[in-house]
Amino acid sequence: MTYSGTPNNNDLSEYTAMNDVKQLIHTVPKAELHMHIEGSLEPEMMFQLAQRNGIALPYADVDAIRKAYQFDCLQDFLDVYYQGMSVLVNEPDFYDLTWAYLQRCKAQNVVHTEIFFDPQGHTERGIAFDTVIRGISRALADGQSELGISSHLILCFLRHLDQRSAQETLDQAEPYLHLIAGVGLDSSEVGHPPSKFTEVFDRAGGLGLKRVAHAGEEGPPEYVWEALDLLHIDRIDHGNRSLEDRTLVRRIAESGIALTVCPLSNLRLAVVPDLARHPIREMLNAGLKATVNSDDPAYFGGYVNENYNALVDALNLSQREIIELVINGFEASFLDDARKQQHIQAVRGCA
Ligand code: HPA
Ligand code: ZN
C-alpha cells in the first residue's frame, strides 16, 4: 500500500487489518517443518566460531558476509552454505548453533520444530557423525526442558553425492536412531533425481524412519512423482513446480501429503521472480496442504515470522489463510495425533 498525503479511510482500515494479521502471526503458536540447522548460522556466530576454531574466512567482516548473500540459483547458495558450515568443528559449536535457533523459536512462538541436518557436510571434512548429532540433540533436549519447545531431527542425505555415501551415513546413524525421526534429501536438485536414492530410502523406511525429500524446488514435476512413488515420502519439501502438472496436483491433494513451502528462500534463490507471484494461495486453493517455513533463515533474510509477514505484505493473506497455514504446520508434523490436536486447539483459540 502506498500513501500520498493523508491516508483515506479505506487505506487506514486496510493498514489496520494488515497489522492485526501480523499481530496474529506473532502470537499464534506455530510449527516449523523445513529448516536446515546449518542454514541458521548467523554471520556473527560464523565469525565467533571461526575465531574459536582458528579457521580463516574469506570475508573481512559481518557486513561483507551479508553482502555476499546474493544468489542467482540454488547452486550459488549451496557453495556459500557449505563454505559457511566449515566453522562448525566441535560438539559445543553444534550445540551453540542449535541453541541460538531455539531461542529464535522461543521469541517467535514456534513451539514445535522439525530440523534438518546435513551430516555429510561435516563427515566429508573429517568431523565425526557423533560430534554433530550429540551437539545438536543435546541442545534440542535443553530446548524441550528449558524452553518448552518440542522437536524432531531429520537426517538429510546430500543428493550430489552417491547412494553409497548415503548408505554409509545411515550406517553411522544407526546407533542414534532414538534421536532421529526421519530422513530427507537435499542439496543440488537438477541432475540428481530421487530415483538415485531408492534403496537407501527403502532401508530408512524399514528402520521405522519417516521419509521426506526436497523436490520440485528447481527440479521438474517428474522429480516430485519419483519422490512419491519411489521414495514413498511422507512430506514434500518445497514442491513448487508440482503446480505445472495438474494430475500431480490432484494426486498430492488427494493423498493429503503436505508441502513445506519456504517463501523467502524461493525469492532469494529465484524460484519465484517476486513474492507477489508466490504460488502459496494457488496451492491452498488447489487443496494442497501448504505450510510456511524458513529453510535457511540466516541466509535468506528471516525466520518463520518474517516468512509469514512477507507473504502478507506481498499477497495480503487474510487471517483465515494464516490460520489455515499454521494449522497445516501442526497437521503435517510428525507429532502424535493427541499433541497435534492440542496445538490446533490453541491455534483456533487465537483466531
Ligand atoms: N534446497 C536444497 N538443499 C538445501 C537447501 C535448499 O533450499 N537448503 C539447504 N540445503
Ligand atoms: Zn531446504
Coordinates of C-alpha atoms and ligand atoms in Angstrom, one line a residue:
M1 CA 0.0 0.0 0.0
T2 CA 1.3 3.5 -0.8
Y3 CA 0.3 6.7 0.8
S4 CA 0.1 10.0 -0.9
G5 CA -0.7 12.7 1.6
T6 CA -3.3 11.9 4.3
P7 CA -4.5 8.3 4.1
N8 CA -8.2 7.9 3.5
N9 CA -10.4 5.6 5.5
N10 CA -10.0 2.7 3.1
D11 CA -6.2 2.8 3.3
L12 CA -6.4 3.1 7.1
S13 CA -8.7 0.1 7.5
E14 CA -6.5 -2.0 5.2
Y15 CA -3.5 -0.9 7.2
T16 CA -5.2 -1.8 10.5
A17 CA -6.3 -5.2 9.1
M18 CA -2.7 -6.0 7.9
N19 CA -1.4 -5.0 11.4
D20 CA -3.9 -7.3 13.0
V21 CA -2.8 -10.2 10.8
K22 CA 0.9 -9.5 11.7
Q23 CA 0.0 -9.4 15.4
L24 CA -1.8 -12.8 14.9
I25 CA 1.3 -14.2 13.2
H26 CA 3.5 -13.1 16.1
T27 CA 1.2 -14.5 18.9
V28 CA -0.1 -17.7 17.4
P29 CA 1.8 -20.9 18.3
K30 CA 3.5 -22.3 15.2
A31 CA 5.4 -25.4 14.0
E32 CA 8.3 -25.2 11.6
L33 CA 8.9 -28.2 9.4
H34 CA 11.7 -27.2 7.0
M35 CA 14.8 -25.6 8.5
H36 CA 18.4 -26.7 7.9
I37 CA 20.2 -26.2 11.1
E38 CA 23.4 -25.3 9.3
G39 CA 21.4 -22.6 7.5
S40 CA 20.6 -20.9 10.8
L41 CA 24.3 -20.0 11.2
E42 CA 24.2 -16.2 11.5
P43 CA 27.3 -14.2 10.3
E44 CA 28.1 -13.1 13.9
M45 CA 28.3 -16.7 15.1
M46 CA 30.2 -17.7 11.9
F47 CA 32.9 -15.2 12.9
Q48 CA 32.9 -16.2 16.6
L49 CA 33.3 -19.9 15.7
A50 CA 35.9 -19.2 13.0
Q51 CA 37.9 -17.5 15.7
R52 CA 37.3 -20.2 18.3
N53 CA 38.5 -22.9 15.9
G54 CA 41.3 -21.0 14.2
I55 CA 39.6 -21.0 10.8
A56 CA 40.2 -18.3 8.2
L57 CA 37.0 -16.9 6.5
P58 CA 37.2 -15.3 3.1
Y59 CA 35.2 -12.3 4.4
A60 CA 36.6 -9.2 6.2
D61 CA 33.6 -8.7 8.5
V62 CA 29.9 -9.5 9.1
D63 CA 28.8 -6.8 6.6
A64 CA 31.0 -8.4 3.9
I65 CA 29.3 -11.8 4.6
R66 CA 25.8 -10.3 4.3
K67 CA 26.8 -8.6 1.0
A68 CA 28.0 -12.0 -0.3
Y69 CA 24.5 -13.4 0.2
Q70 CA 23.3 -12.7 -3.4
F71 CA 22.3 -15.8 -5.2
D72 CA 21.1 -16.5 -8.7
C73 CA 20.1 -20.1 -8.1
L74 CA 20.3 -22.9 -5.6
Q75 CA 23.9 -23.9 -6.5
D76 CA 25.1 -20.3 -5.9
F77 CA 23.7 -20.5 -2.4
L78 CA 24.9 -24.1 -1.7
D79 CA 28.5 -23.0 -2.5
V80 CA 28.3 -20.3 0.2
Y81 CA 26.4 -22.6 2.6
Y82 CA 29.0 -25.4 2.5
Q83 CA 31.8 -22.9 3.0
G84 CA 29.9 -21.3 6.0
M85 CA 29.5 -24.6 7.8
S86 CA 33.2 -25.2 7.8
V87 CA 33.5 -23.2 11.1
L88 CA 31.5 -26.0 12.9
V89 CA 34.1 -28.3 14.3
N90 CA 33.4 -29.4 17.9
E91 CA 30.4 -30.6 19.8
P92 CA 29.8 -27.2 21.5
D93 CA 29.7 -25.5 18.1
F94 CA 26.8 -27.7 17.1
Y95 CA 25.2 -27.1 20.5
D96 CA 25.6 -23.3 20.3
L97 CA 24.2 -23.2 16.7
T98 CA 21.1 -25.2 17.6
W99 CA 20.6 -23.3 20.9
A100 CA 20.7 -20.0 19.1
Y101 CA 18.0 -21.2 16.6
L102 CA 15.8 -22.5 19.5
Q103 CA 16.0 -19.0 21.1
R104 CA 14.7 -17.6 17.8
C105 CA 11.9 -20.1 18.0
K106 CA 11.0 -19.0 21.5
A107 CA 11.0 -15.3 20.5
Q108 CA 8.6 -16.1 17.6
N109 CA 6.3 -18.5 19.4
V110 CA 7.4 -21.6 17.4
V111 CA 6.5 -24.4 19.8
H112 CA 7.5 -27.4 17.7
T113 CA 10.3 -27.7 15.1
E114 CA 11.5 -30.4 12.8
I115 CA 15.1 -29.7 12.0
F116 CA 17.2 -31.0 9.1
F117 CA 20.9 -31.6 9.5
D118 CA 23.5 -32.5 6.8
P119 CA 25.9 -35.0 8.3
Q120 CA 27.8 -35.5 5.1
G121 CA 28.6 -31.7 5.1
H122 CA 30.6 -32.5 8.2
T123 CA 31.9 -36.0 7.8
E124 CA 33.3 -35.2 4.4
R125 CA 35.6 -32.7 6.1
G126 CA 36.6 -35.1 8.9
I127 CA 34.1 -34.2 11.6
A128 CA 32.7 -37.3 13.3
F129 CA 29.0 -38.1 13.0
D130 CA 28.8 -38.4 16.8
T131 CA 30.2 -34.9 17.3
V132 CA 27.4 -33.5 15.1
I133 CA 24.5 -35.4 16.5
R134 CA 25.5 -35.1 20.1
G135 CA 25.8 -31.3 19.9
I136 CA 22.5 -30.8 18.1
S137 CA 20.5 -33.3 20.1
R138 CA 21.8 -32.0 23.5
A139 CA 20.5 -28.5 22.5
L140 CA 17.2 -30.0 21.4
A141 CA 16.8 -31.7 24.7
D142 CA 17.5 -28.4 26.5
G143 CA 15.1 -26.7 24.2
Q144 CA 12.4 -29.1 25.4
S145 CA 13.2 -28.8 29.1
E146 CA 14.2 -25.1 29.4
L147 CA 12.1 -23.5 26.6
G148 CA 9.2 -25.9 26.2
I149 CA 9.9 -26.4 22.5
S150 CA 9.4 -29.9 21.1
S151 CA 11.4 -31.1 18.2
H152 CA 12.3 -33.8 15.8
L153 CA 15.6 -34.3 13.9
I154 CA 15.7 -35.3 10.2
L155 CA 18.9 -36.5 8.7
C156 CA 19.3 -35.3 5.1
F157 CA 21.3 -37.1 2.5
L158 CA 23.3 -34.8 0.1
R159 CA 21.9 -35.8 -3.3
H160 CA 25.0 -34.6 -5.2
L161 CA 26.9 -37.4 -3.5
D162 CA 26.2 -41.1 -4.4
Q163 CA 23.9 -43.6 -2.8
R164 CA 26.8 -45.5 -1.3
S165 CA 27.8 -42.4 0.7
A166 CA 24.1 -42.1 1.8
Q167 CA 24.2 -45.7 2.9
E168 CA 27.4 -45.1 4.9
T169 CA 25.7 -42.1 6.6
L170 CA 22.7 -44.3 7.5
D171 CA 25.2 -46.8 9.0
Q172 CA 26.7 -44.1 11.1
A173 CA 23.2 -43.0 12.2
E174 CA 22.1 -46.5 13.4
P175 CA 23.3 -46.2 17.0
Y176 CA 21.4 -42.9 17.2
L177 CA 18.0 -43.9 15.8
H178 CA 16.3 -42.9 19.1
L179 CA 17.3 -39.3 18.3
I180 CA 16.3 -39.3 14.6
A181 CA 12.7 -39.1 13.4
G182 CA 13.3 -39.3 9.7
V183 CA 15.5 -38.9 6.6
G184 CA 15.4 -36.3 3.9
L185 CA 17.1 -35.4 0.6
D186 CA 18.7 -32.0 -0.1
S187 CA 21.5 -30.2 -2.0
S188 CA 21.7 -29.7 -5.8
E189 CA 18.5 -31.0 -7.2
V190 CA 18.7 -30.9 -11.0
G191 CA 20.6 -33.9 -12.3
H192 CA 20.2 -35.8 -9.0
P193 CA 16.7 -37.2 -9.2
P194 CA 15.1 -39.1 -6.2
S195 CA 15.4 -42.4 -8.2
K196 CA 19.1 -42.2 -7.3
F197 CA 18.3 -43.0 -3.7
T198 CA 15.6 -45.6 -3.9
E199 CA 17.5 -48.3 -1.9
V200 CA 18.6 -46.1 1.0
F201 CA 15.1 -44.7 1.4
D202 CA 13.7 -48.2 1.4
R203 CA 16.2 -49.1 4.1
A204 CA 15.3 -46.0 6.2
G205 CA 11.6 -46.9 5.9
G206 CA 12.4 -50.4 7.2
L207 CA 14.2 -48.8 10.2
G208 CA 10.9 -47.0 11.0
L209 CA 12.1 -43.6 9.9
K210 CA 9.8 -41.0 8.3
R211 CA 10.8 -40.0 4.8
V212 CA 10.8 -36.5 3.2
A213 CA 12.6 -35.1 0.1
H214 CA 13.3 -31.8 -1.5
A215 CA 11.5 -32.0 -4.8
G216 CA 10.2 -29.5 -7.3
E217 CA 12.3 -26.6 -6.0
E218 CA 14.3 -26.3 -9.2
G219 CA 13.7 -29.8 -10.5
P220 CA 10.7 -30.7 -12.7
P221 CA 7.4 -32.3 -11.6
E222 CA 8.8 -35.7 -12.6
Y223 CA 11.1 -35.5 -9.5
V224 CA 8.0 -35.0 -7.3
W225 CA 6.4 -38.1 -8.9
E226 CA 9.6 -40.0 -8.2
A227 CA 9.8 -38.8 -4.6
L228 CA 6.2 -40.0 -4.0
D229 CA 6.3 -43.3 -6.0
L230 CA 9.9 -44.4 -5.4
L231 CA 10.9 -42.9 -2.1
H232 CA 7.5 -43.2 -0.5
I233 CA 7.8 -39.8 1.2
D234 CA 5.6 -38.5 4.0
R235 CA 6.1 -34.9 3.0
I236 CA 7.4 -32.9 0.1
D237 CA 9.9 -30.2 0.8
H238 CA 9.2 -27.1 -1.4
G239 CA 7.2 -28.8 -4.2
N240 CA 6.6 -25.5 -6.1
R241 CA 6.9 -27.0 -9.5
S242 CA 4.2 -29.6 -8.8
L243 CA 1.8 -26.9 -9.9
E244 CA 3.0 -27.4 -13.5
D245 CA 1.3 -30.8 -13.6
R246 CA -2.4 -30.9 -12.9
T247 CA -2.5 -34.7 -12.4
L248 CA 0.3 -34.4 -9.9
V249 CA -1.6 -31.6 -8.0
R250 CA -4.7 -33.8 -7.8
R251 CA -2.6 -36.8 -6.6
I252 CA -0.9 -34.7 -3.8
A253 CA -4.2 -33.1 -2.8
E254 CA -6.0 -36.4 -2.6
S255 CA -3.1 -38.0 -0.6
G256 CA -3.1 -35.2 1.9
I257 CA 0.7 -35.1 1.7
A258 CA 1.9 -31.6 2.8
L259 CA 4.3 -29.2 1.1
T260 CA 6.9 -27.4 3.3
V261 CA 7.0 -24.1 1.4
C262 CA 9.7 -21.5 2.1
P263 CA 8.8 -18.1 0.6
L264 CA 11.9 -16.0 1.3
S265 CA 14.1 -18.9 0.2
N266 CA 12.0 -19.1 -3.0
L267 CA 12.6 -15.4 -3.5
R268 CA 16.3 -15.4 -2.8
L269 CA 17.0 -18.4 -4.9
A270 CA 14.9 -17.1 -7.8
V271 CA 12.4 -19.9 -7.7
V272 CA 9.8 -17.0 -7.9
P273 CA 10.6 -13.7 -9.6
D274 CA 8.8 -11.7 -6.9
L275 CA 6.8 -12.6 -3.8
A276 CA 3.7 -11.1 -5.3
R277 CA 3.9 -14.0 -7.7
H278 CA 4.4 -16.6 -5.0
P279 CA 2.0 -19.6 -5.6
I280 CA 1.1 -20.2 -1.9
R281 CA -2.5 -19.1 -2.3
E282 CA -2.8 -21.1 -5.5
M283 CA -1.6 -24.1 -3.5
L284 CA -4.2 -23.6 -0.8
N285 CA -6.9 -23.1 -3.4
A286 CA -5.9 -26.3 -5.1
G287 CA -6.4 -28.2 -1.9
L288 CA -2.7 -28.7 -1.2
K289 CA -1.6 -28.8 2.5
A290 CA 0.9 -25.9 2.3
T291 CA 3.0 -24.9 5.3
V292 CA 5.3 -21.9 5.8
N293 CA 8.9 -22.4 6.8
S294 CA 12.3 -20.5 6.8
D295 CA 14.6 -23.1 5.1
D296 CA 18.0 -21.3 5.8
P297 CA 17.0 -18.3 7.8
A298 CA 20.5 -16.8 8.3
Y299 CA 21.0 -16.7 4.5
F300 CA 17.5 -15.8 3.2
G301 CA 16.5 -12.9 5.4
G302 CA 14.3 -14.3 8.1
Y303 CA 12.9 -16.9 10.4
V304 CA 9.3 -18.2 10.3
N305 CA 7.5 -15.0 11.2
E306 CA 9.4 -13.0 8.6
N307 CA 8.3 -15.5 6.1
Y308 CA 4.6 -15.2 7.1
N309 CA 4.9 -11.4 7.2
A310 CA 6.5 -11.2 3.8
L311 CA 3.6 -13.2 2.4
V312 CA 1.1 -10.9 4.0
D313 CA 2.9 -7.9 2.5
A314 CA 3.0 -9.4 -1.0
L315 CA -0.3 -11.2 -1.2
N316 CA -2.4 -9.6 1.5
L317 CA -3.2 -13.0 3.1
S318 CA -6.2 -13.0 5.3
Q319 CA -6.4 -14.1 8.9
R320 CA -8.3 -17.2 7.7
E321 CA -5.5 -18.1 5.3
I322 CA -2.8 -17.6 8.0
I323 CA -4.7 -19.8 10.5
E324 CA -5.1 -22.5 7.7
L325 CA -1.3 -22.4 7.1
V326 CA -0.5 -22.6 10.8
I327 CA -2.9 -25.5 11.4
N328 CA -1.4 -27.2 8.3
G329 CA 2.0 -26.9 10.0
F330 CA 0.8 -28.9 13.0
E331 CA -1.2 -31.4 10.9
A332 CA 1.8 -32.1 8.7
S333 CA 4.2 -32.5 11.6
F334 CA 5.4 -35.9 12.9
L335 CA 3.8 -35.2 16.3
D336 CA 1.3 -37.8 17.6
D337 CA -2.4 -37.1 17.0
A338 CA -3.1 -36.0 20.6
R339 CA -0.3 -33.4 20.6
K340 CA -1.4 -32.2 17.1
Q341 CA -5.0 -31.7 18.4
Q342 CA -3.8 -29.8 21.5
H343 CA -1.7 -27.4 19.3
I344 CA -4.5 -26.9 16.8
Q345 CA -7.0 -26.1 19.6
A346 CA -4.5 -23.4 20.9
V347 CA -4.2 -22.0 17.3
R348 CA -8.0 -21.8 17.0
G349 CA -8.1 -20.0 20.3
C350 CA -6.0 -17.2 18.7
A351 CA -8.3 -16.7 15.7
Ligands
HPA1 N1 17.5 -26.8 -1.2 C1 18.3 -27.8 -1.3 N2 19.2 -28.1 -0.4 C2 19.4 -27.3 0.6 C3 18.6 -26.1 0.7 C4 17.6 -25.9 -0.2 O1 16.8 -24.9 -0.2 N3 19.0 -25.5 1.9 C5 20.0 -26.3 2.4 N4 20.2 -27.3 1.6
ZN2 ZN 15.5 -26.8 2.3

